[in-house]
Amino acid sequence: MHGIDGIVYLILIACLMPYAFTMIAKIAAGFKAQDNQNPREFLAKSTGLAARANAAQQNSFESLPLFIAAILMAEYMVIPQGITMMLGIAYLVLRVVYGICYLANLSTLRSIIWFLSMACPILLLVIVIRTI
């Protein structure tokens, strides 16, 4: 991965990641075809692993706009690709670890990993701001 191709892959992976947690939530909750009438209500009533996977999915969607904005602004402002890729990959890896912590019910570690994952796009935006 390099150049604009790498940037597109970062965004694609980040956009698809929440759906992995959605699938885990549905499988863990015993989702059936009839539950598709109102899947959000079904998942809102879930407990345990399914509820945690659903929360990880929701949080993944919530962090997505900041990540995409940071990546696109870094590309627009011609931040060196190495920096953008390093922080982008770090974000993705940390988000996977965050999800694993959520599933395993490791709340303190999960919060630390969440903070580190959010620091990646924030740092990238700070770098962008410093180039202006």
CSV table of N, CA and C in Angstrom, one decimal:
chain,number,residue,atom,x,y,z
A,1,MET,N,0.8,-1.2,0.0
A,1,MET,CA,0.0,0.0,0.0
A,1,MET,C,0.9,1.2,0.0
A,2,HIS,N,0.6,2.1,-0.9
A,2,HIS,CA,1.3,3.4,-1.0
A,2,HIS,C,0.5,4.4,-1.7
A,3,GLY,N,0.8,5.6,-1.6
A,3,GLY,CA,0.2,6.7,-2.3
A,3,GLY,C,-1.3,6.7,-2.0
A,4,ILE,N,-2.1,7.2,-3.0
A,4,ILE,CA,-3.5,7.3,-2.8
A,4,ILE,C,-4.2,6.0,-2.6
A,5,ASP,N,-3.6,4.9,-3.2
A,5,ASP,CA,-4.2,3.6,-3.0
A,5,ASP,C,-4.2,3.2,-1.5
A,6,GLY,N,-3.1,3.5,-0.8
A,6,GLY,CA,-3.1,3.2,0.6
A,6,GLY,C,-4.1,3.9,1.4
A,7,ILE,N,-4.3,5.2,1.0
A,7,ILE,CA,-5.3,6.0,1.7
A,7,ILE,C,-6.7,5.5,1.5
A,8,VAL,N,-7.0,5.1,0.3
A,8,VAL,CA,-8.3,4.5,0.0
A,8,VAL,C,-8.5,3.2,0.8
A,9,TYR,N,-7.5,2.4,0.9
A,9,TYR,CA,-7.7,1.1,1.6
A,9,TYR,C,-7.9,1.4,3.1
A,10,LEU,N,-7.2,2.4,3.7
A,10,LEU,CA,-7.4,2.8,5.1
A,10,LEU,C,-8.8,3.2,5.3
A,11,ILE,N,-9.4,4.0,4.4
A,11,ILE,CA,-10.8,4.5,4.6
A,11,ILE,C,-11.7,3.3,4.4
A,12,LEU,N,-11.5,2.4,3.4
A,12,LEU,CA,-12.4,1.3,3.2
A,12,LEU,C,-12.4,0.3,4.4
A,13,ILE,N,-11.2,0.0,4.9
A,13,ILE,CA,-11.2,-0.9,6.1
A,13,ILE,C,-11.9,-0.3,7.3
A,14,ALA,N,-11.6,1.0,7.5
A,14,ALA,CA,-12.3,1.7,8.6
A,14,ALA,C,-13.8,1.7,8.5
A,15,CYS,N,-14.3,1.9,7.2
A,15,CYS,CA,-15.7,1.9,7.0
A,15,CYS,C,-16.4,0.5,7.1
A,16,LEU,N,-15.6,-0.6,6.8
A,16,LEU,CA,-16.2,-1.9,6.9
A,16,LEU,C,-16.1,-2.5,8.3
A,17,MET,N,-15.1,-2.0,9.1
A,17,MET,CA,-14.9,-2.6,10.4
A,17,MET,C,-16.1,-2.7,11.3
A,18,PRO,N,-17.0,-1.6,11.4
A,18,PRO,CA,-18.2,-1.7,12.2
A,18,PRO,C,-19.1,-2.9,11.9
A,19,TYR,N,-19.1,-3.2,10.6
A,19,TYR,CA,-20.0,-4.3,10.2
A,19,TYR,C,-19.5,-5.7,10.7
A,20,ALA,N,-18.2,-5.8,11.0
A,20,ALA,CA,-17.7,-7.1,11.6
A,20,ALA,C,-18.3,-7.2,13.0
A,21,PHE,N,-18.4,-6.1,13.7
A,21,PHE,CA,-19.0,-6.1,15.1
A,21,PHE,C,-20.5,-6.3,15.0
A,22,THR,N,-21.1,-5.8,14.0
A,22,THR,CA,-22.5,-6.0,13.8
A,22,THR,C,-22.8,-7.5,13.6
A,23,MET,N,-22.0,-8.2,12.8
A,23,MET,CA,-22.2,-9.6,12.5
A,23,MET,C,-22.0,-10.4,13.8
A,24,ILE,N,-21.0,-10.0,14.6
A,24,ILE,CA,-20.7,-10.7,15.9
A,24,ILE,C,-21.9,-10.5,16.8
A,25,ALA,N,-22.4,-9.3,16.9
A,25,ALA,CA,-23.6,-9.0,17.7
A,25,ALA,C,-24.8,-9.9,17.3
A,26,LYS,N,-25.1,-9.9,16.0
A,26,LYS,CA,-26.2,-10.7,15.6
A,26,LYS,C,-26.1,-12.1,15.8
A,27,ILE,N,-24.9,-12.7,15.5
A,27,ILE,CA,-24.6,-14.1,15.8
A,27,ILE,C,-24.7,-14.4,17.3
A,28,ALA,N,-24.1,-13.6,18.1
A,28,ALA,CA,-24.1,-13.8,19.5
A,28,ALA,C,-25.5,-13.7,20.1
A,29,ALA,N,-26.4,-12.9,19.5
A,29,ALA,CA,-27.7,-12.7,20.0
A,29,ALA,C,-28.7,-13.7,19.5
A,30,GLY,N,-28.3,-14.5,18.5
A,30,GLY,CA,-29.2,-15.5,17.9
A,30,GLY,C,-30.2,-14.9,16.9
A,31,PHE,N,-29.7,-13.9,16.1
A,31,PHE,CA,-30.5,-13.2,15.1
A,31,PHE,C,-31.1,-14.2,14.1
A,32,LYS,N,-32.4,-14.0,13.9
A,32,LYS,CA,-33.1,-14.9,12.9
A,32,LYS,C,-33.7,-14.0,11.8
A,33,ALA,N,-34.1,-14.6,10.8
A,33,ALA,CA,-34.7,-13.8,9.6
A,33,ALA,C,-35.8,-12.9,10.1
A,34,GLN,N,-36.7,-13.4,11.0
A,34,GLN,CA,-37.9,-12.6,11.4
A,34,GLN,C,-37.4,-11.4,12.2
A,35,ASP,N,-36.2,-11.4,12.8
A,35,ASP,CA,-35.6,-10.3,13.6
A,35,ASP,C,-35.3,-9.1,12.6
A,36,ASN,N,-35.2,-9.4,11.3
A,36,ASN,CA,-34.8,-8.4,10.4
A,36,ASN,C,-36.0,-7.4,10.2
A,37,GLN,N,-37.1,-7.6,10.7
A,37,GLN,CA,-38.2,-6.7,10.7
A,37,GLN,C,-37.8,-5.4,11.4
A,38,ASN,N,-37.1,-5.6,12.5
A,38,ASN,CA,-36.6,-4.4,13.3
A,38,ASN,C,-35.3,-4.8,14.0
A,39,PRO,N,-34.2,-4.8,13.2
A,39,PRO,CA,-32.9,-5.3,13.7
A,39,PRO,C,-32.4,-4.4,14.8
A,40,ARG,N,-32.6,-3.1,14.7
A,40,ARG,CA,-32.1,-2.2,15.8
A,40,ARG,C,-32.7,-2.5,17.1
A,41,GLU,N,-34.0,-2.7,17.1
A,41,GLU,CA,-34.7,-3.0,18.3
A,41,GLU,C,-34.2,-4.4,18.9
A,42,PHE,N,-34.0,-5.3,18.0
A,42,PHE,CA,-33.5,-6.6,18.4
A,42,PHE,C,-32.2,-6.5,19.1
A,43,LEU,N,-31.2,-5.7,18.5
A,43,LEU,CA,-29.9,-5.6,19.1
A,43,LEU,C,-29.9,-4.7,20.3
A,44,ALA,N,-30.9,-3.8,20.4
A,44,ALA,CA,-31.0,-2.9,21.6
A,44,ALA,C,-31.4,-3.7,22.8
A,45,LYS,N,-32.1,-4.8,22.6
A,45,LYS,CA,-32.5,-5.7,23.7
A,45,LYS,C,-31.5,-6.8,24.0
A,46,SER,N,-30.4,-6.9,23.3
A,46,SER,CA,-29.4,-7.9,23.5
A,46,SER,C,-28.7,-7.6,24.8
A,47,THR,N,-28.0,-8.7,25.3
A,47,THR,CA,-27.3,-8.6,26.5
A,47,THR,C,-25.9,-9.3,26.3
A,48,GLY,N,-25.0,-9.1,27.3
A,48,GLY,CA,-23.8,-9.9,27.3
A,48,GLY,C,-22.9,-9.5,26.1
A,49,LEU,N,-22.3,-10.6,25.5
A,49,LEU,CA,-21.4,-10.4,24.4
A,49,LEU,C,-22.1,-9.7,23.2
A,50,ALA,N,-23.3,-10.0,22.9
A,50,ALA,CA,-24.0,-9.4,21.8
A,50,ALA,C,-24.2,-7.9,22.0
A,51,ALA,N,-24.5,-7.5,23.3
A,51,ALA,CA,-24.7,-6.1,23.6
A,51,ALA,C,-23.3,-5.4,23.5
A,52,ARG,N,-22.3,-6.0,23.9
A,52,ARG,CA,-21.0,-5.4,23.8
A,52,ARG,C,-20.5,-5.3,22.4
A,53,ALA,N,-20.8,-6.3,21.6
A,53,ALA,CA,-20.4,-6.2,20.1
A,53,ALA,C,-21.2,-5.1,19.5
A,54,ASN,N,-22.5,-4.9,19.8
A,54,ASN,CA,-23.3,-3.9,19.3
A,54,ASN,C,-22.8,-2.5,19.7
A,55,ALA,N,-22.4,-2.4,20.9
A,55,ALA,CA,-21.8,-1.1,21.4
A,55,ALA,C,-20.5,-0.8,20.6
A,56,ALA,N,-19.7,-1.8,20.4
A,56,ALA,CA,-18.4,-1.7,19.7
A,56,ALA,C,-18.7,-1.2,18.2
A,57,GLN,N,-19.8,-1.8,17.7
A,57,GLN,CA,-20.2,-1.4,16.3
A,57,GLN,C,-20.6,0.1,16.3
A,58,GLN,N,-21.4,0.5,17.3
A,58,GLN,CA,-21.9,1.9,17.3
A,58,GLN,C,-20.7,2.8,17.5
A,59,ASN,N,-19.8,2.5,18.4
A,59,ASN,CA,-18.7,3.4,18.7
A,59,ASN,C,-17.8,3.5,17.4
A,60,SER,N,-17.6,2.4,16.7
A,60,SER,CA,-16.8,2.4,15.5
A,60,SER,C,-17.4,3.3,14.5
A,61,PHE,N,-18.7,3.3,14.3
A,61,PHE,CA,-19.4,4.3,13.4
A,61,PHE,C,-19.2,5.7,13.9
A,62,GLU,N,-19.2,5.9,15.2
A,62,GLU,CA,-19.1,7.3,15.8
A,62,GLU,C,-17.7,7.9,15.6
A,63,SER,N,-16.7,7.0,15.6
A,63,SER,CA,-15.3,7.5,15.4
A,63,SER,C,-14.9,7.7,13.9
A,64,LEU,N,-15.7,7.2,13.1
A,64,LEU,CA,-15.4,7.2,11.6
A,64,LEU,C,-15.3,8.6,11.0
A,65,PRO,N,-16.2,9.5,11.3
A,65,PRO,CA,-16.1,10.8,10.6
A,65,PRO,C,-14.8,11.5,10.9
A,66,LEU,N,-14.3,11.5,12.2
A,66,LEU,CA,-13.1,12.1,12.5
A,66,LEU,C,-11.9,11.5,11.8
A,67,PHE,N,-11.9,10.1,11.7
A,67,PHE,CA,-10.8,9.5,11.0
A,67,PHE,C,-10.8,9.8,9.5
A,68,ILE,N,-12.0,9.7,8.9
A,68,ILE,CA,-12.0,10.0,7.4
A,68,ILE,C,-11.6,11.5,7.2
A,69,ALA,N,-12.1,12.4,8.0
A,69,ALA,CA,-11.8,13.8,7.8
A,69,ALA,C,-10.3,14.0,8.0
A,70,ALA,N,-9.7,13.4,9.0
A,70,ALA,CA,-8.2,13.5,9.2
A,70,ALA,C,-7.4,13.0,8.0
A,71,ILE,N,-7.8,11.8,7.5
A,71,ILE,CA,-7.1,11.2,6.4
A,71,ILE,C,-7.2,12.0,5.1
A,72,LEU,N,-8.4,12.5,4.8
A,72,LEU,CA,-8.6,13.3,3.6
A,72,LEU,C,-7.9,14.7,3.7
A,73,MET,N,-8.0,15.3,4.9
A,73,MET,CA,-7.3,16.6,5.1
A,73,MET,C,-5.8,16.4,4.9
A,74,ALA,N,-5.2,15.3,5.5
A,74,ALA,CA,-3.8,15.0,5.4
A,74,ALA,C,-3.4,14.8,3.9
A,75,GLU,N,-4.3,14.2,3.1
A,75,GLU,CA,-4.0,14.0,1.7
A,75,GLU,C,-4.1,15.3,1.0
A,76,TYR,N,-5.1,16.1,1.3
A,76,TYR,CA,-5.3,17.4,0.6
A,76,TYR,C,-4.2,18.3,0.9
A,77,MET,N,-3.7,18.3,2.1
A,77,MET,CA,-2.6,19.2,2.5
A,77,MET,C,-1.2,18.6,2.2
A,78,VAL,N,-1.2,17.5,1.6
A,78,VAL,CA,0.1,16.8,1.1
A,78,VAL,C,1.0,16.5,2.3
A,79,ILE,N,0.4,16.0,3.4
A,79,ILE,CA,1.2,15.5,4.5
A,79,ILE,C,2.0,14.3,4.0
A,80,PRO,N,3.2,14.1,4.3
A,80,PRO,CA,4.0,12.9,3.9
A,80,PRO,C,3.2,11.6,4.1
A,81,GLN,N,3.2,10.8,3.0
A,81,GLN,CA,2.4,9.6,3.0
A,81,GLN,C,2.8,8.6,4.2
A,82,GLY,N,4.1,8.6,4.5
A,82,GLY,CA,4.5,7.8,5.6
A,82,GLY,C,3.8,8.1,6.9
A,83,ILE,N,3.7,9.4,7.2
A,83,ILE,CA,3.0,9.8,8.4
A,83,ILE,C,1.5,9.5,8.4
A,84,THR,N,0.9,9.8,7.3
A,84,THR,CA,-0.5,9.5,7.2
A,84,THR,C,-0.8,8.0,7.3
A,85,MET,N,0.0,7.2,6.6
A,85,MET,CA,-0.2,5.7,6.7
A,85,MET,C,0.1,5.2,8.1
A,86,MET,N,1.2,5.7,8.7
A,86,MET,CA,1.5,5.2,10.0
A,86,MET,C,0.4,5.5,11.0
A,87,LEU,N,-0.2,6.7,11.0
A,87,LEU,CA,-1.2,7.0,11.9
A,87,LEU,C,-2.5,6.3,11.5
A,88,GLY,N,-2.8,6.2,10.2
A,88,GLY,CA,-4.0,5.5,9.8
A,88,GLY,C,-4.0,4.0,10.1
A,89,ILE,N,-2.8,3.4,9.9
A,89,ILE,CA,-2.7,1.9,10.3
A,89,ILE,C,-2.8,1.8,11.8
A,90,ALA,N,-2.2,2.7,12.6
A,90,ALA,CA,-2.2,2.6,14.0
A,90,ALA,C,-3.7,2.7,14.5
A,91,TYR,N,-4.4,3.6,13.9
A,91,TYR,CA,-5.8,3.8,14.2
A,91,TYR,C,-6.6,2.5,14.0
A,92,LEU,N,-6.4,1.9,12.8
A,92,LEU,CA,-7.1,0.6,12.5
A,92,LEU,C,-6.7,-0.5,13.5
A,93,VAL,N,-5.5,-0.6,13.7
A,93,VAL,CA,-5.0,-1.7,14.7
A,93,VAL,C,-5.6,-1.5,16.1
A,94,LEU,N,-5.5,-0.2,16.5
A,94,LEU,CA,-6.1,0.1,17.8
A,94,LEU,C,-7.6,-0.1,17.9
A,95,ARG,N,-8.3,0.2,16.8
A,95,ARG,CA,-9.7,0.0,16.8
A,95,ARG,C,-10.1,-1.5,16.8
A,96,VAL,N,-9.2,-2.4,16.2
A,96,VAL,CA,-9.5,-3.8,16.3
A,96,VAL,C,-9.2,-4.2,17.8
A,97,VAL,N,-8.1,-3.8,18.4
A,97,VAL,CA,-7.8,-4.1,19.8
A,97,VAL,C,-9.0,-3.6,20.7
A,98,TYR,N,-9.4,-2.4,20.4
A,98,TYR,CA,-10.5,-1.8,21.1
A,98,TYR,C,-11.8,-2.7,21.1
A,99,GLY,N,-12.1,-3.2,19.9
A,99,GLY,CA,-13.2,-4.1,19.7
A,99,GLY,C,-13.0,-5.4,20.5
A,100,ILE,N,-11.8,-5.9,20.5
A,100,ILE,CA,-11.6,-7.2,21.2
A,100,ILE,C,-11.7,-6.9,22.7
A,101,CYS,N,-11.2,-5.8,23.2
A,101,CYS,CA,-11.4,-5.4,24.6
A,101,CYS,C,-12.9,-5.3,25.0
A,102,TYR,N,-13.6,-4.7,24.1
A,102,TYR,CA,-15.1,-4.6,24.3
A,102,TYR,C,-15.7,-6.0,24.4
A,103,LEU,N,-15.4,-6.8,23.4
A,103,LEU,CA,-16.0,-8.2,23.4
A,103,LEU,C,-15.6,-9.0,24.7
A,104,ALA,N,-14.4,-8.8,25.1
A,104,ALA,CA,-13.8,-9.5,26.3
A,104,ALA,C,-14.2,-8.8,27.6
A,105,ASN,N,-14.9,-7.7,27.5
A,105,ASN,CA,-15.4,-7.0,28.7
A,105,ASN,C,-14.3,-6.5,29.6
A,106,LEU,N,-13.2,-6.0,28.9
A,106,LEU,CA,-12.1,-5.4,29.6
A,106,LEU,C,-12.2,-3.9,29.6
A,107,SER,N,-13.0,-3.3,30.4
A,107,SER,CA,-13.5,-1.9,30.3
A,107,SER,C,-12.3,-0.9,30.5
A,108,THR,N,-11.4,-1.1,31.4
A,108,THR,CA,-10.4,-0.2,31.7
A,108,THR,C,-9.4,-0.1,30.5
A,109,LEU,N,-9.0,-1.3,30.0
A,109,LEU,CA,-8.1,-1.4,28.9
A,109,LEU,C,-8.8,-0.9,27.6
A,110,ARG,N,-10.0,-1.2,27.5
A,110,ARG,CA,-10.8,-0.7,26.4
A,110,ARG,C,-10.8,0.9,26.3
A,111,SER,N,-11.0,1.5,27.5
A,111,SER,CA,-10.9,3.0,27.5
A,111,SER,C,-9.6,3.5,27.1
A,112,ILE,N,-8.5,2.9,27.6
A,112,ILE,CA,-7.2,3.3,27.2
A,112,ILE,C,-6.9,3.2,25.7
A,113,ILE,N,-7.3,2.1,25.2
A,113,ILE,CA,-7.2,1.8,23.7
A,113,ILE,C,-8.0,2.8,22.9
A,114,TRP,N,-9.2,3.1,23.4
A,114,TRP,CA,-10.1,4.1,22.8
A,114,TRP,C,-9.4,5.4,22.7
A,115,PHE,N,-8.8,5.9,23.8
A,115,PHE,CA,-8.1,7.1,23.8
A,115,PHE,C,-6.9,7.1,22.8
A,116,LEU,N,-6.2,6.1,22.8
A,116,LEU,CA,-5.0,6.0,21.9
A,116,LEU,C,-5.5,6.0,20.4
A,117,SER,N,-6.6,5.3,20.1
A,117,SER,CA,-7.1,5.2,18.8
A,117,SER,C,-7.6,6.6,18.3
A,118,MET,N,-8.2,7.3,19.2
A,118,MET,CA,-8.7,8.7,18.9
A,118,MET,C,-7.6,9.7,18.7
A,119,ALA,N,-6.5,9.4,19.4
A,119,ALA,CA,-5.3,10.3,19.3
A,119,ALA,C,-4.7,10.3,17.9
A,120,CYS,N,-4.9,9.2,17.2
A,120,CYS,CA,-4.3,9.1,15.9
A,120,CYS,C,-4.8,10.1,14.9
A,121,PRO,N,-6.2,10.1,14.7
A,121,PRO,CA,-6.7,11.2,13.7
A,121,PRO,C,-6.5,12.6,14.3
A,122,ILE,N,-6.6,12.7,15.6
A,122,ILE,CA,-6.4,14.1,16.2
A,122,ILE,C,-5.0,14.6,15.9
A,123,LEU,N,-4.0,13.7,16.1
A,123,LEU,CA,-2.6,14.0,15.9
A,123,LEU,C,-2.4,14.4,14.4
A,124,LEU,N,-3.0,13.6,13.5
A,124,LEU,CA,-2.9,13.9,12.1
A,124,LEU,C,-3.5,15.3,11.8
A,125,LEU,N,-4.6,15.6,12.4
A,125,LEU,CA,-5.2,16.9,12.1
A,125,LEU,C,-4.3,18.0,12.7
A,126,VAL,N,-3.7,17.8,13.8
A,126,VAL,CA,-2.7,18.8,14.4
A,126,VAL,C,-1.6,19.0,13.4
A,127,ILE,N,-1.1,17.9,12.8
A,127,ILE,CA,0.0,18.0,11.8
A,127,ILE,C,-0.5,18.9,10.7
A,128,VAL,N,-1.7,18.6,10.2
A,128,VAL,CA,-2.3,19.4,9.1
A,128,VAL,C,-2.4,20.9,9.5
A,129,ILE,N,-2.9,21.2,10.7
A,129,ILE,CA,-3.0,22.5,11.2
A,129,ILE,C,-1.6,23.2,11.2
A,130,ARG,N,-0.6,22.5,11.6
A,130,ARG,CA,0.7,23.1,11.7
A,130,ARG,C,1.3,23.4,10.3
A,131,THR,N,0.8,22.8,9.3
A,131,THR,CA,1.3,23.1,7.9
A,131,THR,C,0.6,24.3,7.3
A,132,ILE,N,-0.4,24.7,7.9
A,132,ILE,CA,-1.2,25.9,7.3
A,132,ILE,C,-0.4,27.2,7.5
